[in-house]
Amino acid sequence: MLNPTGKINKKDVAVIGSGFAGMSASAVLAANGTQVTVFEKNSNTGGRARSFESNGFVFDMGPSWYWMPDVYENYFNLFDKTTSDFYELKKLDPGFAVVFGESEVMDIPADFNEICELFESIETGSGIKLRMFIKEGEFKYRVGMGEMVFKPGHSVSEFFSLKLFKDALQIQLFSSFSDHVRKYFKNPRLLAIIEFPVLFLGAMPKDTPALYSLMNFAGLKQGTFYPMGGFGKVADAFKTIAENEGVNFKTSHIVDRLEINAGSISHLHSNGNSHQVDAIIGSADYHHIEKDLLPEYLQSYDDSYWSARTFAPSCLLFYLGVSKKIGKLRHHNLFFDEDFEQHAVEIYKEKKWPTNPLFYVCCPSKTDPSVAPEGSENIFVLMPIAIGLPDSEEIREEYYNALMKRLEKFAGEDITSHVVYKRSYSVSNFISDYNAYKGNAYGLANTLMQTAIFKPKMKSKKVKNLYYAGQLTVPGPGVPPSIISGQIAAKELLKFLKK
């Protein structure tokens, strides 16, 4: 089932946070014999992958792109399960659509050969170049998501083997993503398709390692999937596995202090109660755990460290229930009808509310009738923004009106007057719900100096029995990396507990 490091009996481990990293770590720990309790501040589990229901609509609050299905499947296989034991996975066709203007929509087919034909129709020679680009991305995926991604990032010595060193060079860890892409494609439409995962989840393309073309392999070759019932079903699957292994979940439990004795955590204090622990995995916000739960002298990183980091975006979200069908919308819709570079600069460099933002619309009711009443659409609108911005109701409403105007222009029909449910979510909500540093939504950006050994360490530098998992440590942001992060943290902690 697992790769056991030997059973660890009568050890009490607390996991702070029940996102994918926390649930992944808790199940692996429990399967290896530890007594695991997960402390979750919110009333339901799943972290950013929580869902909620209202007016007959079921809204996923966070993740909506199901890429890298092998990562989920490999995790389930650890527990002698498979994806289909928990939910039906449907491959989307088109995988997604890119809107470049009122009447210019580019559907990205599920079939890779058709994608190559599409590229060729836009830029002569680009069909063959896309095959070369994706073949290279597939190699990076095999290496990056294989042995390399499971390294805990303690030190550079982990990469001292000749094979790994050669692999690090071949996967272009030290090259610019932007430069790499432009060796293959010139057309701005094609560049936008290739670069969008970087803008929405990473950093400026020029500051991102070319390694991350592995994302293009995942999106264009493996394809885009959807778990029927919504991403909440995936979070439910992880909780079920953890509970089957004996993990105890305590929801609505706010951890307010970690008690230290002789350089180790002895007790976790939550909701007025003290819990004795042998070790802790912090899968909640790394900065929050350090700054709010530990005394200053035991914090691995000070304020200047965090303020100097490059964070992936936060976002402004609108969850909307619409009492009609919207003909032109696909399941995933990327609105690139404004300038890509300008929006990226305003997120990462100027750190201000965007002037003419790109945005994304997810309409899962196109695929899944269970998430909306009959004859209605379930949509959420996401606009990437810089972290730390003030997000008053007035600002939110201003952008809501602007985005809906563009959406209606594209759709060619009235939508706003048919909105029967509306909820906004942004920086201050990420802070209040997840203690997210400056309201970040996706963790640290995937820049070279924030990759692998350059991320905040998984093992606390100053507290012997404290480990971290999640999007602010290795491997990085996104659901598949978080799943892997939990596994790495659990295995590292098991080694410590065996000593």
XYZ file of C-alpha atoms in Angstrom:
499
model
C 0.000 0.000 0.000
C 2.497 2.610 1.168
C 6.257 2.748 1.312
C 6.303 2.188 5.092
C 9.197 3.384 7.156
C 8.228 1.007 9.939
C 5.244 1.384 12.233
C 5.389 4.281 14.688
C 3.341 3.293 17.712
C 1.848 5.511 20.395
C 2.959 8.773 18.828
C 0.452 11.629 18.769
C 0.781 13.913 15.759
C -1.292 17.025 15.146
C -1.857 18.403 11.647
C -2.882 22.050 11.420
C -5.153 22.647 8.432
C -7.277 20.278 6.336
C -6.420 21.297 2.806
C -5.040 18.711 0.400
C -1.563 18.862 1.943
C -2.889 18.371 5.467
C -5.222 15.524 4.549
C -2.541 13.836 2.448
C -0.011 14.046 5.282
C -2.495 12.854 7.901
C -3.456 9.707 5.985
C 0.161 8.700 5.325
C 1.060 9.259 8.975
C -1.917 7.273 10.235
C -1.237 4.423 7.826
C 2.200 4.160 9.422
C 0.844 3.784 12.925
C 0.693 7.283 14.390
C -2.338 8.735 16.152
C -3.287 11.747 14.031
C -5.625 14.622 14.800
C -6.311 17.320 12.198
C -7.243 20.747 13.566
C -9.282 22.841 11.120
C -10.358 26.402 11.944
C -13.302 26.382 9.534
C -16.528 24.435 9.965
C -15.798 22.104 7.049
C -12.687 20.437 5.675
C -10.955 20.917 2.329
C -9.156 24.214 2.784
C -9.341 26.245 -0.392
C -11.131 23.297 -2.025
C -14.193 23.722 0.174
C -17.590 23.945 -1.456
C -20.893 25.455 -0.400
C -24.542 25.238 -1.444
C -27.106 27.991 -1.837
C -30.355 28.387 -3.754
C -29.875 24.959 -5.349
C -26.367 25.794 -6.594
C -23.225 23.926 -5.484
C -20.156 26.171 -5.713
C -16.531 25.057 -5.573
C -14.749 27.819 -3.677
C -11.261 27.326 -5.062
C -9.652 24.828 -7.457
C -11.476 24.180 -10.701
C -8.737 22.927 -13.090
C -8.179 19.173 -12.766
C -4.788 18.619 -14.407
C -2.183 15.901 -13.743
C -4.720 13.124 -13.056
C -1.869 10.675 -12.432
C -0.933 12.520 -9.219
C -4.405 11.927 -7.768
C -4.468 8.344 -9.016
C -1.018 7.567 -7.587
C -2.115 8.924 -4.221
C -5.288 6.833 -4.179
C -3.244 3.768 -5.186
C -1.168 4.143 -2.004
C -4.319 3.110 -0.143
C -5.397 0.415 -2.632
C -7.996 2.743 -4.095
C -8.555 4.261 -7.508
C -10.090 7.539 -8.659
C -13.335 5.872 -9.744
C -13.876 4.614 -6.180
C -14.695 8.199 -5.238
C -15.933 10.151 -8.254
C -16.427 10.047 -11.998
C -13.671 11.852 -13.878
C -14.736 13.345 -17.198
C -12.354 14.642 -19.854
C -13.537 17.992 -21.165
C -13.841 18.702 -24.881
C -13.002 21.455 -25.486
C -10.573 21.423 -22.583
C -10.942 25.185 -22.369
C -11.681 28.192 -24.541
C -9.728 31.415 -24.946
C -11.662 34.578 -25.754
C -9.590 37.126 -27.650
C -12.413 39.425 -28.615
C -16.156 39.726 -28.901
C -16.347 37.275 -31.796
C -12.962 35.538 -31.615
C -13.058 32.411 -29.490
C -10.461 29.676 -29.691
C -11.591 26.273 -28.423
C -8.741 24.025 -27.304
C -9.760 20.490 -28.312
C -9.287 17.435 -26.117
C -7.432 15.677 -28.937
C -3.786 16.744 -29.140
C -3.564 16.205 -32.909
C -6.425 18.645 -33.332
C -4.621 21.178 -31.132
C -1.578 20.888 -33.412
C -3.803 21.491 -36.439
C -5.303 24.528 -34.689
C -1.837 25.973 -34.008
C -0.806 25.317 -37.609
C -3.870 27.191 -38.896
C -2.795 30.254 -36.936
C 0.964 30.208 -37.557
C 2.592 28.184 -40.309
C 5.002 25.600 -38.914
C 3.690 25.884 -35.373
C 1.951 22.485 -35.472
C 5.271 20.652 -35.700
C 6.847 23.069 -33.231
C 4.061 22.402 -30.722
C 4.788 18.668 -30.936
C 8.456 19.379 -30.197
C 7.591 21.794 -27.388
C 5.189 19.348 -25.741
C 7.591 16.419 -26.143
C 10.139 18.479 -24.250
C 7.466 19.360 -21.678
C 6.640 15.668 -21.281
C 10.268 14.907 -20.412
C 10.209 17.716 -17.850
C 6.970 16.323 -16.473
C 8.425 12.830 -16.074
C 11.526 14.189 -14.349
C 9.983 17.099 -12.469
C 6.917 15.181 -11.284
C 8.916 11.988 -10.753
C 11.905 11.602 -8.461
C 12.724 15.295 -8.294
C 9.378 16.558 -6.986
C 9.550 14.207 -3.997
C 12.777 15.743 -2.692
C 12.149 17.507 0.654
C 14.339 20.494 -0.282
C 16.471 20.389 2.874
C 19.736 21.062 1.007
C 21.391 21.139 -2.395
C 23.064 17.793 -1.620
C 19.786 16.090 -2.537
C 20.592 16.858 -6.175
C 24.240 15.760 -6.095
C 23.671 12.506 -7.981
C 24.940 12.741 -11.545
C 21.552 11.728 -12.927
C 19.639 14.390 -11.027
C 22.215 17.050 -11.898
C 21.947 16.181 -15.585
C 18.165 16.152 -15.310
C 18.195 19.606 -13.691
C 20.064 20.942 -16.723
C 17.842 19.154 -19.237
C 14.606 20.382 -17.684
C 15.849 23.969 -18.072
C 15.613 24.930 -14.434
C 17.855 27.921 -15.123
C 16.220 29.201 -18.336
C 13.399 31.719 -18.763
C 9.953 30.368 -19.622
C 9.215 33.443 -21.727
C 12.427 33.100 -23.767
C 11.876 29.365 -24.166
C 8.330 29.753 -25.507
C 9.388 32.413 -28.014
C 11.874 30.041 -29.612
C 8.862 28.087 -30.822
C 6.017 30.558 -31.327
C 5.615 34.183 -32.422
C 1.853 34.677 -32.758
C 0.471 36.530 -29.711
C -2.602 34.258 -29.630
C -0.449 31.147 -29.337
C 1.819 32.777 -26.769
C -1.229 33.615 -24.638
C -2.423 29.998 -24.723
C 0.993 28.724 -23.664
C 1.660 31.369 -21.012
C -1.704 31.582 -19.237
C -0.922 28.993 -16.493
C 2.083 31.082 -15.515
C 0.100 34.303 -15.127
C -2.738 32.699 -13.183
C -0.600 30.511 -10.908
C 2.956 31.713 -10.998
C 4.876 34.866 -11.839
C 5.916 36.990 -14.782
C 6.749 34.527 -17.600
C 10.231 36.018 -17.933
C 10.904 35.274 -14.232
C 9.606 31.701 -14.370
C 11.931 28.764 -15.155
C 11.358 27.036 -18.501
C 10.851 23.891 -16.406
C 7.199 24.896 -16.113
C 6.437 24.047 -19.720
C 5.583 20.752 -18.012
C 2.287 22.528 -17.253
C 1.635 22.785 -20.984
C 2.165 19.056 -21.367
C -0.352 18.515 -18.582
C -2.924 20.902 -20.027
C -2.578 20.271 -23.754
C -1.472 16.626 -23.988
C -2.863 14.940 -20.871
C -5.956 17.103 -21.082
C -8.345 18.938 -18.772
C -10.667 16.873 -16.595
C -13.608 17.501 -14.316
C -14.677 15.491 -11.248
C -18.453 15.094 -11.519
C -20.120 16.728 -8.548
C -17.340 19.307 -8.326
C -13.926 19.625 -6.704
C -15.565 19.219 -3.322
C -15.911 15.516 -4.208
C -12.123 15.300 -4.477
C -11.676 16.899 -1.066
C -14.278 14.472 0.321
C -12.267 11.552 -1.100
C -9.120 12.671 0.707
C -11.017 13.028 3.959
C -12.577 9.566 3.551
C -9.149 7.986 3.027
C -7.767 9.757 6.090
C -10.721 8.726 8.250
C -10.435 5.140 7.022
C -6.850 5.177 8.316
C -8.046 6.400 11.704
C -7.447 10.153 11.428
C -9.578 12.291 13.751
C -10.803 15.614 12.352
C -11.629 18.508 14.673
C -13.392 21.247 12.696
C -14.113 24.747 14.041
C -10.952 24.379 16.134
C -8.736 27.454 16.109
C -5.158 26.734 17.141
C -3.978 29.709 19.182
C -0.661 28.580 20.674
C 2.059 25.960 20.439
C 3.695 25.223 23.795
C 7.446 24.637 23.653
C 9.591 22.639 26.053
C 13.314 22.001 25.479
C 13.133 23.093 21.845
C 10.165 20.867 20.959
C 6.403 21.365 20.868
C 4.821 19.547 23.795
C 1.246 20.811 23.592
C -1.099 22.373 21.067
C -3.672 24.801 22.474
C -7.007 25.044 20.673
C -10.475 26.272 21.712
C -9.356 26.586 25.314
C -8.039 23.025 25.486
C -4.498 21.642 25.649
C -3.507 18.661 23.506
C -0.282 16.764 24.139
C 1.658 16.073 20.938
C 4.845 14.342 19.871
C 5.079 16.334 16.632
C 3.179 18.701 14.363
C 2.763 19.201 10.632
C 1.644 22.734 9.839
C -0.264 22.694 6.559
C -1.968 26.005 7.260
C -0.309 29.231 6.129
C 3.423 28.944 6.941
C 3.788 32.620 7.877
C 0.744 32.450 10.165
C 2.049 29.423 12.066
C 5.415 31.090 12.596
C 4.239 34.596 13.453
C 1.078 33.836 15.410
C 1.725 30.489 17.094
C 5.449 30.601 17.910
C 7.529 33.040 19.973
C 9.765 35.273 17.868
C 13.008 33.515 18.848
C 11.697 30.225 17.402
C 10.596 31.641 14.047
C 12.683 30.465 11.096
C 11.906 33.516 8.948
C 11.435 37.152 9.906
C 9.177 39.808 8.383
C 11.838 40.996 5.953
C 12.110 37.477 4.517
C 8.397 37.233 3.780
C 8.104 40.758 2.395
C 10.953 39.998 -0.035
C 9.210 36.888 -1.450
C 7.425 36.949 -4.797
C 3.918 35.660 -4.279
C 1.575 34.190 -6.834
C -1.606 36.244 -7.209
C -4.532 36.672 -4.967
C -7.824 37.012 -6.770
C -11.242 38.587 -6.808
C -13.928 35.918 -7.138
C -17.637 36.083 -7.785
C -19.836 33.020 -7.243
C -22.961 33.521 -9.311
C -26.183 31.599 -9.726
C -27.871 32.533 -13.012
C -31.502 31.635 -13.745
C -30.962 30.967 -17.447
C -28.599 29.107 -19.764
C -25.766 31.071 -21.390
C -25.218 29.774 -24.890
C -21.686 30.892 -25.709
C -19.983 29.917 -22.454
C -17.830 26.796 -22.290
C -16.850 25.017 -19.055
C -13.520 26.904 -18.801
C -13.325 30.358 -20.417
C -10.186 32.518 -20.397
C -10.776 36.152 -21.331
C -7.622 37.439 -22.977
C -9.318 40.370 -24.662
C -6.978 42.829 -22.941
C -3.194 43.184 -22.711
C -1.504 40.190 -21.014
C 1.753 41.998 -20.213
C 0.061 45.002 -18.623
C -2.000 42.847 -16.277
C 1.062 40.788 -15.305
C 3.055 43.936 -14.499
C 0.199 45.298 -12.367
C 0.082 42.027 -10.381
C 3.777 41.384 -9.851
C 5.573 44.697 -10.224
C 3.223 47.612 -9.546
C 0.981 45.617 -7.178
C -2.158 47.626 -7.833
C -5.714 46.949 -8.898
C -5.561 46.169 -12.653
C -6.519 48.695 -15.281
C -7.830 46.324 -17.969
C -7.706 42.871 -16.388
C -7.751 39.447 -17.936
C -10.195 37.149 -16.195
C -11.511 33.594 -16.117
C -15.047 32.251 -16.049
C -15.847 28.708 -14.947
C -19.261 27.299 -15.825
C -19.335 23.721 -14.471
C -23.067 23.406 -15.136
C -22.123 23.020 -18.821
C -20.752 19.593 -17.848
C -22.477 18.753 -14.591
C -26.254 19.276 -14.154
C -25.998 18.481 -10.425
C -24.393 21.843 -9.559
C -27.289 24.080 -10.657
C -31.084 23.935 -10.811
C -32.561 22.901 -14.156
C -32.384 25.676 -16.729
C -29.772 27.601 -14.733
C -26.019 28.138 -14.872
C -23.477 27.951 -12.067
C -20.594 30.281 -12.827
C -17.705 31.791 -11.005
C -15.665 34.662 -12.254
C -12.007 34.973 -11.220
C -9.714 37.939 -11.743
C -6.051 37.569 -10.663
C -4.804 40.491 -8.555
C -1.784 41.424 -6.458
C -1.688 40.318 -2.836
C -2.270 42.774 -0.008
C -4.708 45.068 -1.829
C -7.610 46.789 -0.040
C -10.783 45.084 -1.226
C -13.749 47.119 -0.080
C -17.268 46.343 -1.261
C -17.118 49.436 -3.462
C -13.993 48.171 -5.266
C -15.453 44.689 -5.644
C -18.676 46.084 -7.088
C -16.792 48.302 -9.516
C -14.956 45.285 -10.954
C -18.086 43.138 -10.891
C -19.865 45.626 -13.118
C -16.892 45.945 -15.471
C -16.348 42.183 -15.798
C -20.033 41.426 -16.243
C -20.252 44.061 -18.955
C -17.438 42.317 -20.862
C -18.977 38.893 -20.228
C -22.360 40.044 -21.518
C -20.748 41.609 -24.561
C -19.106 38.292 -25.370
C -22.231 36.252 -24.618
C -24.441 38.580 -26.648
C -27.153 38.463 -24.013
C -28.219 39.893 -20.691
C -26.855 37.978 -17.698
C -26.811 40.464 -14.817
C -30.559 40.732 -14.418
C -30.768 36.926 -14.188
C -28.273 36.629 -11.319
C -30.298 35.090 -8.483
C -27.330 34.409 -6.203
C -24.136 36.430 -5.816
C -21.214 36.179 -3.415
C -17.834 37.893 -3.706
C -14.548 36.663 -2.245
C -11.161 38.345 -2.210
C -8.066 39.333 -0.238
C -9.698 39.941 3.140
C -11.613 36.645 2.881
C -8.425 34.689 2.224
C -6.969 36.307 5.327
C -9.967 35.637 7.564
C -10.654 32.087 6.330
C -7.105 30.780 5.814
C -4.829 33.230 7.667
C -3.256 33.699 4.227
C -0.265 36.029 4.167
C -1.510 39.303 2.621
C -4.477 37.380 1.273
C -2.479 35.240 -1.157
C -4.530 32.620 -3.002
C -1.859 30.383 -4.529
C 1.272 30.604 -2.377
C 4.726 31.522 -3.619
C 5.381 32.212 -7.283
C 7.407 29.668 -9.219
C 10.494 31.791 -9.771
C 13.960 30.217 -9.938
C 14.961 31.579 -6.535
C 11.763 30.133 -5.045
C 12.060 26.637 -6.479
C 13.064 23.456 -4.609
C 15.783 24.219 -2.029
C 15.019 27.953 -2.252
C 11.526 27.622 -0.790
C 10.797 27.979 2.943
C 12.095 24.793 4.550
C 9.782 21.898 5.223
C 11.498 21.282 8.563
C 11.543 24.105 11.089
C 15.037 25.455 11.633
C 14.424 26.036 15.348
C 11.712 23.659 16.567
C 12.758 20.013 16.541
C 9.391 18.372 15.933
C 7.696 20.900 13.644
C 7.336 20.254 9.915
C 5.465 22.159 7.219
C 3.432 21.156 4.174
C 1.430 23.035 1.571
C 1.763 25.737 -1.032
C 4.378 27.864 0.792
C 6.948 25.064 0.940
C 8.042 22.327 -1.480
C 7.001 21.511 -4.157
C 4.817 24.618 -4.538
C 1.339 25.929 -5.410
C -1.514 23.993 -6.955
C -3.488 20.906 -5.936
C -1.135 18.182 -7.269
C 1.958 19.764 -5.636
C 0.026 20.135 -2.366
C -0.927 16.455 -2.442
C 2.738 15.582 -2.920
C 3.832 18.080 -0.268
C 1.744 16.272 2.336
C 3.319 12.947 1.425
C 6.858 14.336 1.655
C 6.221 16.025 5.003
C 4.706 12.846 6.451
C 7.642 10.704 5.357
C 10.150 13.210 6.739
C 8.317 13.332 10.052
C 8.157 9.530 10.237
C 11.946 9.422 9.909
C 12.207 11.875 12.801
C 9.798 9.883 14.986
C 11.797 6.685 14.460
C 14.949 8.215 15.915
